[in-house]
Amino acid sequence: MANVFSMPPGLASLEMVTVGDARNEPDGRAMQDGTVGYGSVAHTYAIGKYEVTAGQYCEFLNAVAKSDPYGLYCTDMSYIGPGCRISRSGLSGSYTYRVNADSVNRPVNWVSYWDACRFADWLHNNQPTSFRAPATWQRGGSAVC
């Protein structure tokens, strides 16, 4: 049964599904370095049912990227073809972001692994208006990335 990782009214919510096959078998194929055993997860966890939308990512940018020191916004996002149509305006320190109405529910793109980690950290920590530096991200039982 799906649940919703919901936040205070007006903030992004993601529908989550539980992955409950704890202790699933790891991938038996060898990596380039010869190691094996990746992909097994020893605990139940939740994952987003749908891809993160341009609208949700835009909300994140407006909350944490007024100056964007981590490069969370990529100018390629604004392109009509391969982009998700998120645009940025203003000057560093007062950047604002908007997404075209026809792209709000489309999947976001031009997001790096670390951008995705920061987005997950933002969701996990009740969507603050800033986030901690990577060295202080939570680890262990409440790990995000």
mmCIF file of N, CA and C in Angstrom:
data_model
loop_
_atom_site.group_PDB
_atom_site.id
_atom_site.type_symbol
_atom_site.label_atom_id
_atom_site.label_comp_id
_atom_site.label_asym_id
_atom_site.label_seq_id
_atom_site.Cartn_x
_atom_site.Cartn_y
_atom_site.Cartn_z
ATOM 1 N N MET A 1 0.847 -1.185 0.000
ATOM 2 C CA MET A 1 0.000 0.000 0.000
ATOM 3 C C MET A 1 0.887 1.241 0.000
ATOM 4 N N ALA A 2 0.564 2.192 -0.820
ATOM 5 C CA ALA A 2 1.354 3.421 -0.929
ATOM 6 C C ALA A 2 1.045 4.355 0.226
ATOM 7 N N ASN A 3 2.034 5.111 0.610
ATOM 8 C CA ASN A 3 1.811 6.171 1.579
ATOM 9 C C ASN A 3 2.356 7.456 0.986
ATOM 10 N N VAL A 4 2.071 8.544 1.636
ATOM 11 C CA VAL A 4 2.516 9.836 1.129
ATOM 12 C C VAL A 4 3.475 10.442 2.128
ATOM 13 N N PHE A 5 4.657 10.804 1.642
ATOM 14 C CA PHE A 5 5.633 11.506 2.465
ATOM 15 C C PHE A 5 5.197 12.953 2.411
ATOM 16 N N SER A 6 4.311 13.323 3.330
ATOM 17 C CA SER A 6 3.695 14.642 3.230
ATOM 18 C C SER A 6 4.364 15.634 4.155
ATOM 19 N N MET A 7 4.233 16.864 3.787
ATOM 20 C CA MET A 7 4.831 17.966 4.501
ATOM 21 C C MET A 7 3.751 18.979 4.831
ATOM 22 N N PRO A 8 4.104 20.043 5.534
ATOM 23 C CA PRO A 8 3.119 21.076 5.848
ATOM 24 C C PRO A 8 2.424 21.578 4.586
ATOM 25 N N PRO A 9 1.189 22.077 4.719
ATOM 26 C CA PRO A 9 0.445 22.562 3.556
ATOM 27 C C PRO A 9 1.268 23.525 2.704
ATOM 28 N N GLY A 10 1.187 23.348 1.402
ATOM 29 C CA GLY A 10 1.892 24.227 0.478
ATOM 30 C C GLY A 10 3.275 23.740 0.103
ATOM 31 N N LEU A 11 3.755 22.696 0.765
ATOM 32 C CA LEU A 11 5.076 22.177 0.443
ATOM 33 C C LEU A 11 4.944 20.838 -0.269
ATOM 34 N N ALA A 12 5.995 20.449 -0.944
ATOM 35 C CA ALA A 12 5.962 19.248 -1.774
ATOM 36 C C ALA A 12 5.661 17.991 -0.971
ATOM 37 N N SER A 13 4.900 17.118 -1.574
ATOM 38 C CA SER A 13 4.639 15.795 -1.027
ATOM 39 C C SER A 13 4.969 14.784 -2.114
ATOM 40 N N LEU A 14 5.505 13.666 -1.708
ATOM 41 C CA LEU A 14 5.820 12.608 -2.651
ATOM 42 C C LEU A 14 5.085 11.351 -2.233
ATOM 43 N N GLU A 15 4.437 10.692 -3.192
ATOM 44 C CA GLU A 15 3.816 9.413 -2.878
ATOM 45 C C GLU A 15 4.916 8.361 -2.839
ATOM 46 N N MET A 16 4.950 7.614 -1.754
ATOM 47 C CA MET A 16 6.000 6.630 -1.539
ATOM 48 C C MET A 16 5.412 5.225 -1.558
ATOM 49 N N VAL A 17 6.230 4.260 -1.929
ATOM 50 C CA VAL A 17 5.862 2.853 -1.832
ATOM 51 C C VAL A 17 6.941 2.147 -1.016
ATOM 52 N N THR A 18 6.520 1.150 -0.272
ATOM 53 C CA THR A 18 7.449 0.401 0.567
ATOM 54 C C THR A 18 8.076 -0.726 -0.236
ATOM 55 N N VAL A 19 9.379 -0.838 -0.126
ATOM 56 C CA VAL A 19 10.107 -1.955 -0.709
ATOM 57 C C VAL A 19 10.443 -2.851 0.477
ATOM 58 N N GLY A 20 9.722 -3.943 0.590
ATOM 59 C CA GLY A 20 9.819 -4.750 1.789
ATOM 60 C C GLY A 20 10.547 -6.066 1.627
ATOM 61 N N ASP A 21 11.245 -6.263 0.528
ATOM 62 C CA ASP A 21 11.970 -7.512 0.327
ATOM 63 C C ASP A 21 13.355 -7.390 0.945
ATOM 64 N N ALA A 22 13.357 -7.188 2.262
ATOM 65 C CA ALA A 22 14.637 -7.049 2.957
ATOM 66 C C ALA A 22 15.461 -8.319 2.764
ATOM 67 N N ARG A 23 16.729 -8.129 2.671
ATOM 68 C CA ARG A 23 17.693 -9.212 2.485
ATOM 69 C C ARG A 23 17.530 -9.894 1.114
ATOM 70 N N ASN A 24 17.119 -9.093 0.132
ATOM 71 C CA ASN A 24 17.029 -9.631 -1.226
ATOM 72 C C ASN A 24 18.418 -10.036 -1.708
ATOM 73 N N GLU A 25 18.453 -10.890 -2.684
ATOM 74 C CA GLU A 25 19.727 -11.391 -3.197
ATOM 75 C C GLU A 25 20.506 -10.278 -3.900
ATOM 76 N N PRO A 26 21.806 -10.200 -3.661
ATOM 77 C CA PRO A 26 22.619 -9.195 -4.362
ATOM 78 C C PRO A 26 22.839 -9.599 -5.815
ATOM 79 N N ASP A 27 23.230 -8.641 -6.606
ATOM 80 C CA ASP A 27 23.583 -8.873 -7.999
ATOM 81 C C ASP A 27 24.866 -9.706 -8.019
ATOM 82 N N GLY A 28 24.870 -10.784 -8.747
ATOM 83 C CA GLY A 28 26.031 -11.658 -8.789
ATOM 84 C C GLY A 28 27.072 -11.261 -9.816
ATOM 85 N N ARG A 29 26.754 -10.270 -10.643
ATOM 86 C CA ARG A 29 27.712 -9.852 -11.674
ATOM 87 C C ARG A 29 28.858 -9.061 -11.049
ATOM 88 N N ALA A 30 30.034 -9.226 -11.604
ATOM 89 C CA ALA A 30 31.211 -8.521 -11.103
ATOM 90 C C ALA A 30 31.287 -7.112 -11.683
ATOM 91 N N MET A 31 31.695 -6.177 -10.847
ATOM 92 C CA MET A 31 31.941 -4.808 -11.283
ATOM 93 C C MET A 31 33.290 -4.769 -11.996
ATOM 94 N N GLN A 32 33.650 -3.629 -12.568
ATOM 95 C CA GLN A 32 34.924 -3.509 -13.280
ATOM 96 C C GLN A 32 36.111 -3.799 -12.377
ATOM 97 N N ASP A 33 35.966 -3.507 -11.086
ATOM 98 C CA ASP A 33 37.074 -3.757 -10.161
ATOM 99 C C ASP A 33 37.055 -5.183 -9.604
ATOM 100 N N GLY A 34 36.110 -6.018 -10.079
ATOM 101 C CA GLY A 34 36.041 -7.405 -9.658
ATOM 102 C C GLY A 34 35.162 -7.667 -8.447
ATOM 103 N N THR A 35 34.675 -6.627 -7.798
ATOM 104 C CA THR A 35 33.834 -6.824 -6.622
ATOM 105 C C THR A 35 32.430 -7.245 -7.033
ATOM 106 N N VAL A 36 31.757 -7.969 -6.151
ATOM 107 C CA VAL A 36 30.395 -8.443 -6.395
ATOM 108 C C VAL A 36 29.543 -8.168 -5.163
ATOM 109 N N GLY A 37 28.252 -8.432 -5.284
ATOM 110 C CA GLY A 37 27.377 -8.363 -4.117
ATOM 111 C C GLY A 37 26.626 -7.067 -3.951
ATOM 112 N N TYR A 38 26.568 -6.240 -4.975
ATOM 113 C CA TYR A 38 25.869 -4.963 -4.858
ATOM 114 C C TYR A 38 24.374 -5.132 -5.109
ATOM 115 N N GLY A 39 23.577 -4.262 -4.511
ATOM 116 C CA GLY A 39 22.147 -4.240 -4.759
ATOM 117 C C GLY A 39 21.303 -4.858 -3.670
ATOM 118 N N SER A 40 21.907 -5.566 -2.749
ATOM 119 C CA SER A 40 21.148 -6.148 -1.653
ATOM 120 C C SER A 40 20.913 -5.085 -0.586
ATOM 121 N N VAL A 41 19.694 -5.032 -0.088
ATOM 122 C CA VAL A 41 19.350 -4.082 0.971
ATOM 123 C C VAL A 41 18.834 -4.897 2.147
ATOM 124 N N ALA A 42 19.411 -4.702 3.307
ATOM 125 C CA ALA A 42 19.100 -5.524 4.475
ATOM 126 C C ALA A 42 17.936 -4.995 5.307
ATOM 127 N N HIS A 43 17.218 -4.005 4.814
ATOM 128 C CA HIS A 43 16.109 -3.443 5.585
ATOM 129 C C HIS A 43 15.000 -2.968 4.640
ATOM 130 N N THR A 44 13.811 -2.863 5.186
ATOM 131 C CA THR A 44 12.681 -2.326 4.438
ATOM 132 C C THR A 44 12.893 -0.828 4.256
ATOM 133 N N TYR A 45 12.539 -0.305 3.099
ATOM 134 C CA TYR A 45 12.688 1.127 2.852
ATOM 135 C C TYR A 45 11.569 1.609 1.934
ATOM 136 N N ALA A 46 11.451 2.919 1.807
ATOM 137 C CA ALA A 46 10.441 3.520 0.938
ATOM 138 C C ALA A 46 11.133 4.248 -0.204
ATOM 139 N N ILE A 47 10.472 4.264 -1.342
ATOM 140 C CA ILE A 47 11.000 4.945 -2.521
ATOM 141 C C ILE A 47 9.838 5.678 -3.189
ATOM 142 N N GLY A 48 10.137 6.763 -3.874
ATOM 143 C CA GLY A 48 9.084 7.511 -4.545
ATOM 144 C C GLY A 48 8.381 6.667 -5.594
ATOM 145 N N LYS A 49 7.062 6.738 -5.618
ATOM 146 C CA LYS A 49 6.278 5.978 -6.594
ATOM 147 C C LYS A 49 6.457 6.554 -7.993
ATOM 148 N N TYR A 50 6.645 7.858 -8.074
ATOM 149 C CA TYR A 50 6.802 8.546 -9.351
ATOM 150 C C TYR A 50 8.104 9.332 -9.351
ATOM 151 N N GLU A 51 8.545 9.697 -10.527
ATOM 152 C CA GLU A 51 9.730 10.537 -10.640
ATOM 153 C C GLU A 51 9.459 11.912 -10.027
ATOM 154 N N VAL A 52 10.505 12.567 -9.545
ATOM 155 C CA VAL A 52 10.376 13.929 -9.021
ATOM 156 C C VAL A 52 10.022 14.837 -10.188
ATOM 157 N N THR A 53 9.029 15.679 -9.990
ATOM 158 C CA THR A 53 8.568 16.545 -11.075
ATOM 159 C C THR A 53 9.348 17.857 -11.117
ATOM 160 N N ALA A 54 9.246 18.521 -12.251
ATOM 161 C CA ALA A 54 9.857 19.846 -12.396
ATOM 162 C C ALA A 54 9.262 20.808 -11.376
ATOM 163 N N GLY A 55 7.965 20.695 -11.103
ATOM 164 C CA GLY A 55 7.322 21.556 -10.113
ATOM 165 C C GLY A 55 7.873 21.344 -8.719
ATOM 166 N N GLN A 56 8.101 20.086 -8.332
ATOM 167 C CA GLN A 56 8.658 19.793 -7.011
ATOM 168 C C GLN A 56 10.093 20.295 -6.907
ATOM 169 N N TYR A 57 10.880 20.079 -7.953
ATOM 170 C CA TYR A 57 12.271 20.532 -7.927
ATOM 171 C C TYR A 57 12.342 22.055 -7.932
ATOM 172 N N CYS A 58 11.440 22.705 -8.644
ATOM 173 C CA CYS A 58 11.386 24.166 -8.663
ATOM 174 C C CYS A 58 11.088 24.701 -7.255
ATOM 175 N N GLU A 59 10.187 24.040 -6.556
ATOM 176 C CA GLU A 59 9.876 24.420 -5.177
ATOM 177 C C GLU A 59 11.126 24.310 -4.297
ATOM 178 N N PHE A 60 11.879 23.244 -4.480
ATOM 179 C CA PHE A 60 13.141 23.043 -3.773
ATOM 180 C C PHE A 60 14.122 24.173 -4.085
ATOM 181 N N LEU A 61 14.289 24.492 -5.371
ATOM 182 C CA LEU A 61 15.203 25.572 -5.748
ATOM 183 C C LEU A 61 14.810 26.893 -5.094
ATOM 184 N N ASN A 62 13.533 27.213 -5.095
ATOM 185 C CA ASN A 62 13.085 28.464 -4.479
ATOM 186 C C ASN A 62 13.319 28.480 -2.975
ATOM 187 N N ALA A 63 13.339 27.310 -2.352
ATOM 188 C CA ALA A 63 13.563 27.234 -0.909
ATOM 189 C C ALA A 63 15.038 27.346 -0.536
ATOM 190 N N VAL A 64 15.934 26.764 -1.344
ATOM 191 C CA VAL A 64 17.328 26.656 -0.905
ATOM 192 C C VAL A 64 18.370 27.283 -1.825
ATOM 193 N N ALA A 65 17.997 27.741 -3.000
ATOM 194 C CA ALA A 65 19.015 28.179 -3.965
ATOM 195 C C ALA A 65 18.893 29.651 -4.327
ATOM 196 N N LYS A 66 18.684 30.495 -3.334
ATOM 197 C CA LYS A 66 18.635 31.943 -3.594
ATOM 198 C C LYS A 66 19.968 32.437 -4.155
ATOM 199 N N SER A 67 21.068 31.826 -3.698
ATOM 200 C CA SER A 67 22.373 32.175 -4.264
ATOM 201 C C SER A 67 22.982 30.992 -5.025
ATOM 202 N N ASP A 68 22.488 29.790 -4.820
ATOM 203 C CA ASP A 68 22.869 28.569 -5.528
ATOM 204 C C ASP A 68 24.364 28.259 -5.514
ATOM 205 N N PRO A 69 25.000 28.238 -4.336
ATOM 206 C CA PRO A 69 26.432 27.950 -4.279
ATOM 207 C C PRO A 69 26.783 26.519 -4.685
ATOM 208 N N TYR A 70 25.822 25.602 -4.652
ATOM 209 C CA TYR A 70 26.090 24.210 -5.009
ATOM 210 C C TYR A 70 25.726 23.884 -6.454
ATOM 211 N N GLY A 71 25.283 24.873 -7.205
ATOM 212 C CA GLY A 71 24.948 24.644 -8.608
ATOM 213 C C GLY A 71 23.772 23.695 -8.797
ATOM 214 N N LEU A 72 22.745 23.850 -7.977
ATOM 215 C CA LEU A 72 21.566 22.985 -8.058
ATOM 216 C C LEU A 72 20.740 23.253 -9.310
ATOM 217 N N TYR A 73 20.869 24.440 -9.858
ATOM 218 C CA TYR A 73 20.177 24.791 -11.096
ATOM 219 C C TYR A 73 21.155 24.664 -12.254
ATOM 220 N N CYS A 74 20.702 24.049 -13.327
ATOM 221 C CA CYS A 74 21.489 23.917 -14.548
ATOM 222 C C CYS A 74 20.751 24.681 -15.645
ATOM 223 N N THR A 75 21.445 25.534 -16.366
ATOM 224 C CA THR A 75 20.779 26.337 -17.397
ATOM 225 C C THR A 75 20.104 25.471 -18.457
ATOM 226 N N ASP A 76 20.568 24.234 -18.640
ATOM 227 C CA ASP A 76 19.929 23.331 -19.601
ATOM 228 C C ASP A 76 18.492 22.998 -19.204
ATOM 229 N N MET A 77 18.137 23.204 -17.931
ATOM 230 C CA MET A 77 16.767 22.942 -17.480
ATOM 231 C C MET A 77 15.752 23.825 -18.197
ATOM 232 N N SER A 78 16.177 24.983 -18.648
ATOM 233 C CA SER A 78 15.237 25.937 -19.241
ATOM 234 C C SER A 78 14.906 25.645 -20.702
ATOM 235 N N TYR A 79 15.637 24.762 -21.349
ATOM 236 C CA TYR A 79 15.408 24.490 -22.763
ATOM 237 C C TYR A 79 14.080 23.795 -23.000
ATOM 238 N N ILE A 80 13.468 24.105 -24.127
ATOM 239 C CA ILE A 80 12.174 23.523 -24.477
ATOM 240 C C ILE A 80 12.313 22.041 -24.814
ATOM 241 N N GLY A 81 13.314 21.686 -25.606
ATOM 242 C CA GLY A 81 13.456 20.290 -26.027
ATOM 243 C C GLY A 81 13.790 19.357 -24.885
ATOM 244 N N PRO A 82 15.070 19.227 -24.553
ATOM 245 C CA PRO A 82 15.455 18.257 -23.531
ATOM 246 C C PRO A 82 15.290 18.763 -22.094
ATOM 247 N N GLY A 83 15.001 20.030 -21.924
ATOM 248 C CA GLY A 83 14.904 20.581 -20.574
ATOM 249 C C GLY A 83 13.551 20.346 -19.937
ATOM 250 N N CYS A 84 13.453 20.655 -18.661
ATOM 251 C CA CYS A 84 12.184 20.505 -17.942
ATOM 252 C C CYS A 84 11.506 21.857 -17.762
ATOM 253 N N ARG A 85 12.036 22.867 -18.431
ATOM 254 C CA ARG A 85 11.451 24.206 -18.524
ATOM 255 C C ARG A 85 11.405 24.952 -17.195
ATOM 256 N N ILE A 86 12.440 24.762 -16.380
ATOM 257 C CA ILE A 86 12.601 25.570 -15.174
ATOM 258 C C ILE A 86 13.522 26.722 -15.554
ATOM 259 N N SER A 87 13.114 27.936 -15.247
ATOM 260 C CA SER A 87 13.945 29.102 -15.550
ATOM 261 C C SER A 87 14.310 29.823 -14.261
ATOM 262 N N ARG A 88 15.418 30.538 -14.314
ATOM 263 C CA ARG A 88 15.896 31.299 -13.154
ATOM 264 C C ARG A 88 15.958 32.761 -13.533
ATOM 265 N N SER A 89 15.592 33.624 -12.590
ATOM 266 C CA SER A 89 15.725 35.065 -12.809
ATOM 267 C C SER A 89 16.290 35.704 -11.550
ATOM 268 N N GLY A 90 16.745 36.937 -11.702
ATOM 269 C CA GLY A 90 17.305 37.667 -10.574
ATOM 270 C C GLY A 90 18.807 37.536 -10.494
ATOM 271 N N LEU A 91 19.349 38.048 -9.400
ATOM 272 C CA LEU A 91 20.782 38.028 -9.148
ATOM 273 C C LEU A 91 21.086 37.087 -7.996
ATOM 274 N N SER A 92 22.339 36.614 -7.944
ATOM 275 C CA SER A 92 22.745 35.731 -6.856
ATOM 276 C C SER A 92 22.403 36.361 -5.512
ATOM 277 N N GLY A 93 21.787 35.599 -4.658
ATOM 278 C CA GLY A 93 21.313 36.084 -3.371
ATOM 279 C C GLY A 93 19.822 36.336 -3.373
ATOM 280 N N SER A 94 19.266 36.498 -4.576
ATOM 281 C CA SER A 94 17.816 36.703 -4.689
ATOM 282 C C SER A 94 17.242 35.982 -5.918
ATOM 283 N N TYR A 95 17.895 34.884 -6.330
ATOM 284 C CA TYR A 95 17.375 34.108 -7.453
ATOM 285 C C TYR A 95 15.962 33.620 -7.148
ATOM 286 N N THR A 96 15.140 33.588 -8.176
ATOM 287 C CA THR A 96 13.834 32.938 -8.106
ATOM 288 C C THR A 96 13.720 32.010 -9.305
ATOM 289 N N TYR A 97 12.914 30.982 -9.139
ATOM 290 C CA TYR A 97 12.772 29.954 -10.159
ATOM 291 C C TYR A 97 11.299 29.755 -10.464
ATOM 292 N N ARG A 98 11.013 29.455 -11.730
ATOM 293 C CA ARG A 98 9.640 29.134 -12.111
ATOM 294 C C ARG A 98 9.692 28.045 -13.173
ATOM 295 N N VAL A 99 8.617 27.298 -13.221
ATOM 296 C CA VAL A 99 8.502 26.237 -14.216
ATOM 297 C C VAL A 99 7.270 26.536 -15.060
ATOM 298 N N ASN A 100 7.390 26.341 -16.363
ATOM 299 C CA ASN A 100 6.242 26.560 -17.251
ATOM 300 C C ASN A 100 5.090 25.652 -16.832
ATOM 301 N N ALA A 101 3.880 26.166 -16.936
ATOM 302 C CA ALA A 101 2.689 25.429 -16.503
ATOM 303 C C ALA A 101 2.573 24.064 -17.175
ATOM 304 N N ASP A 102 2.978 23.965 -18.435
ATOM 305 C CA ASP A 102 2.849 22.683 -19.135
ATOM 306 C C ASP A 102 3.918 21.664 -18.739
ATOM 307 N N SER A 103 4.856 22.065 -17.890
ATOM 308 C CA SER A 103 5.936 21.164 -17.483
ATOM 309 C C SER A 103 5.932 20.842 -15.992
ATOM 310 N N VAL A 104 5.006 21.414 -15.241
ATOM 311 C CA VAL A 104 4.982 21.245 -13.781
ATOM 312 C C VAL A 104 5.003 19.780 -13.370
ATOM 313 N N ASN A 105 4.249 18.942 -14.052
ATOM 314 C CA ASN A 105 4.150 17.532 -13.668
ATOM 315 C C ASN A 105 5.039 16.603 -14.483
ATOM 316 N N ARG A 106 5.918 17.170 -15.269
ATOM 317 C CA ARG A 106 6.866 16.349 -16.024
ATOM 318 C C ARG A 106 8.084 16.056 -15.146
ATOM 319 N N PRO A 107 8.778 14.956 -15.419
ATOM 320 C CA PRO A 107 9.966 14.638 -14.619
ATOM 321 C C PRO A 107 11.040 15.720 -14.768
ATOM 322 N N VAL A 108 11.700 16.028 -13.676
ATOM 323 C CA VAL A 108 12.816 16.969 -13.723
ATOM 324 C C VAL A 108 13.995 16.262 -14.394
ATOM 325 N N ASN A 109 14.836 17.017 -15.070
ATOM 326 C CA ASN A 109 16.058 16.450 -15.627
ATOM 327 C C ASN A 109 17.201 17.437 -15.425
ATOM 328 N N TRP A 110 18.388 17.052 -15.862
ATOM 329 C CA TRP A 110 19.606 17.832 -15.653
ATOM 330 C C TRP A 110 19.926 17.955 -14.165
ATOM 331 N N VAL A 111 19.661 16.888 -13.414
ATOM 332 C CA VAL A 111 19.927 16.838 -11.977
ATOM 333 C C VAL A 111 21.020 15.799 -11.749
ATOM 334 N N SER A 112 22.083 16.181 -11.056
ATOM 335 C CA SER A 112 23.166 15.247 -10.770
ATOM 336 C C SER A 112 22.819 14.370 -9.567
ATOM 337 N N TYR A 113 23.630 13.377 -9.339
ATOM 338 C CA TYR A 113 23.466 12.523 -8.155
ATOM 339 C C TYR A 113 23.473 13.374 -6.890
ATOM 340 N N TRP A 114 24.427 14.306 -6.792
ATOM 341 C CA TRP A 114 24.539 15.133 -5.583
ATOM 342 C C TRP A 114 23.368 16.100 -5.459
ATOM 343 N N ASP A 115 22.861 16.609 -6.574
ATOM 344 C CA ASP A 115 21.649 17.442 -6.529
ATOM 345 C C ASP A 115 20.485 16.620 -5.969
ATOM 346 N N ALA A 116 20.368 15.372 -6.430
ATOM 347 C CA ALA A 116 19.296 14.493 -5.947
ATOM 348 C C ALA A 116 19.454 14.216 -4.456
ATOM 349 N N CYS A 117 20.689 14.036 -4.001
ATOM 350 C CA CYS A 117 20.928 13.841 -2.562
ATOM 351 C C CYS A 117 20.493 15.066 -1.773
ATOM 352 N N ARG A 118 20.799 16.235 -2.283
ATOM 353 C CA ARG A 118 20.400 17.464 -1.581
ATOM 354 C C ARG A 118 18.879 17.615 -1.570
ATOM 355 N N PHE A 119 18.221 17.250 -2.662
ATOM 356 C CA PHE A 119 16.760 17.280 -2.701
ATOM 357 C C PHE A 119 16.188 16.318 -1.654
ATOM 358 N N ALA A 120 16.726 15.096 -1.598
ATOM 359 C CA ALA A 120 16.254 14.108 -0.619
ATOM 360 C C ALA A 120 16.511 14.591 0.807
ATOM 361 N N ASP A 121 17.651 15.209 1.041
ATOM 362 C CA ASP A 121 17.968 15.750 2.364
ATOM 363 C C ASP A 121 16.960 16.828 2.742
ATOM 364 N N TRP A 122 16.612 17.673 1.785
ATOM 365 C CA TRP A 122 15.628 18.736 2.015
ATOM 366 C C TRP A 122 14.280 18.138 2.393
ATOM 367 N N LEU A 123 13.837 17.113 1.669
ATOM 368 C CA LEU A 123 12.571 16.458 1.996
ATOM 369 C C LEU A 123 12.632 15.805 3.372
ATOM 370 N N HIS A 124 13.722 15.098 3.626
ATOM 371 C CA HIS A 124 13.886 14.346 4.873
ATOM 372 C C HIS A 124 13.891 15.261 6.095
ATOM 373 N N ASN A 125 14.372 16.459 5.923
ATOM 374 C CA ASN A 125 14.507 17.393 7.047
ATOM 375 C C ASN A 125 13.427 18.464 7.040
ATOM 376 N N ASN A 126 12.221 18.088 6.621
ATOM 377 C CA ASN A 126 11.048 18.964 6.668
ATOM 378 C C ASN A 126 11.172 20.217 5.832
ATOM 379 N N GLN A 127 11.892 20.145 4.742
ATOM 380 C CA GLN A 127 11.986 21.207 3.757
ATOM 381 C C GLN A 127 12.389 22.562 4.343
ATOM 382 N N PRO A 128 13.556 22.622 4.982
ATOM 383 C CA PRO A 128 14.022 23.914 5.483
ATOM 384 C C PRO A 128 14.358 24.850 4.331
ATOM 385 N N THR A 129 14.597 26.105 4.662
ATOM 386 C CA THR A 129 14.929 27.073 3.617
ATOM 387 C C THR A 129 16.410 27.062 3.285
ATOM 388 N N SER A 130 17.165 26.195 3.924
ATOM 389 C CA SER A 130 18.568 25.985 3.583
ATOM 390 C C SER A 130 18.891 24.547 3.956
ATOM 391 N N PHE A 131 20.072 24.082 3.607
ATOM 392 C CA PHE A 131 20.438 22.731 4.012
ATOM 393 C C PHE A 131 21.864 22.719 4.504
ATOM 394 N N ARG A 132 22.171 21.656 5.247
ATOM 395 C CA ARG A 132 23.499 21.523 5.841
ATOM 396 C C ARG A 132 24.520 21.152 4.777
ATOM 397 N N ALA A 133 25.755 21.440 5.083
ATOM 398 C CA ALA A 133 26.837 21.043 4.191
ATOM 399 C C ALA A 133 26.917 19.519 4.150
ATOM 400 N N PRO A 134 27.393 18.945 3.047
ATOM 401 C CA PRO A 134 27.438 17.490 2.924
ATOM 402 C C PRO A 134 28.126 16.785 4.083
ATOM 403 N N ALA A 135 29.144 17.375 4.669
ATOM 404 C CA ALA A 135 29.862 16.735 5.770
ATOM 405 C C ALA A 135 28.972 16.505 6.980
ATOM 406 N N THR A 136 27.866 17.225 7.086
ATOM 407 C CA THR A 136 26.999 17.081 8.252
ATOM 408 C C THR A 136 25.680 16.400 7.920
ATOM 409 N N TRP A 137 25.548 15.862 6.708
ATOM 410 C CA TRP A 137 24.314 15.161 6.365
ATOM 411 C C TRP A 137 24.139 13.979 7.290
ATOM 412 N N GLN A 138 22.904 13.624 7.578
ATOM 413 C CA GLN A 138 22.628 12.521 8.485
ATOM 414 C C GLN A 138 23.076 11.209 7.865
ATOM 415 N N ARG A 139 23.569 10.357 8.702
ATOM 416 C CA ARG A 139 24.005 9.026 8.280
ATOM 417 C C ARG A 139 23.342 7.997 9.181
ATOM 418 N N GLY A 140 23.556 6.759 8.884
ATOM 419 C CA GLY A 140 23.039 5.698 9.742
ATOM 420 C C GLY A 140 21.587 5.404 9.459
ATOM 421 N N GLY A 141 20.797 5.241 10.535
ATOM 422 C CA GLY A 141 19.406 4.839 10.413
ATOM 423 C C GLY A 141 18.554 5.784 9.605
ATOM 424 N N SER A 142 18.935 7.045 9.530
ATOM 425 C CA SER A 142 18.131 7.999 8.766
ATOM 426 C C SER A 142 18.907 8.530 7.572
ATOM 427 N N ALA A 143 19.788 7.704 7.050
ATOM 428 C CA ALA A 143 20.617 8.137 5.924
ATOM 429 C C ALA A 143 19.770 8.506 4.722
ATOM 430 N N VAL A 144 20.183 9.534 4.046
ATOM 431 C CA VAL A 144 19.513 9.963 2.831
ATOM 432 C C VAL A 144 20.357 9.563 1.635
ATOM 433 N N CYS A 145 21.617 9.904 1.620
ATOM 434 C CA CYS A 145 22.531 9.507 0.541
ATOM 435 C C CYS A 145 23.868 9.152 1.128
#
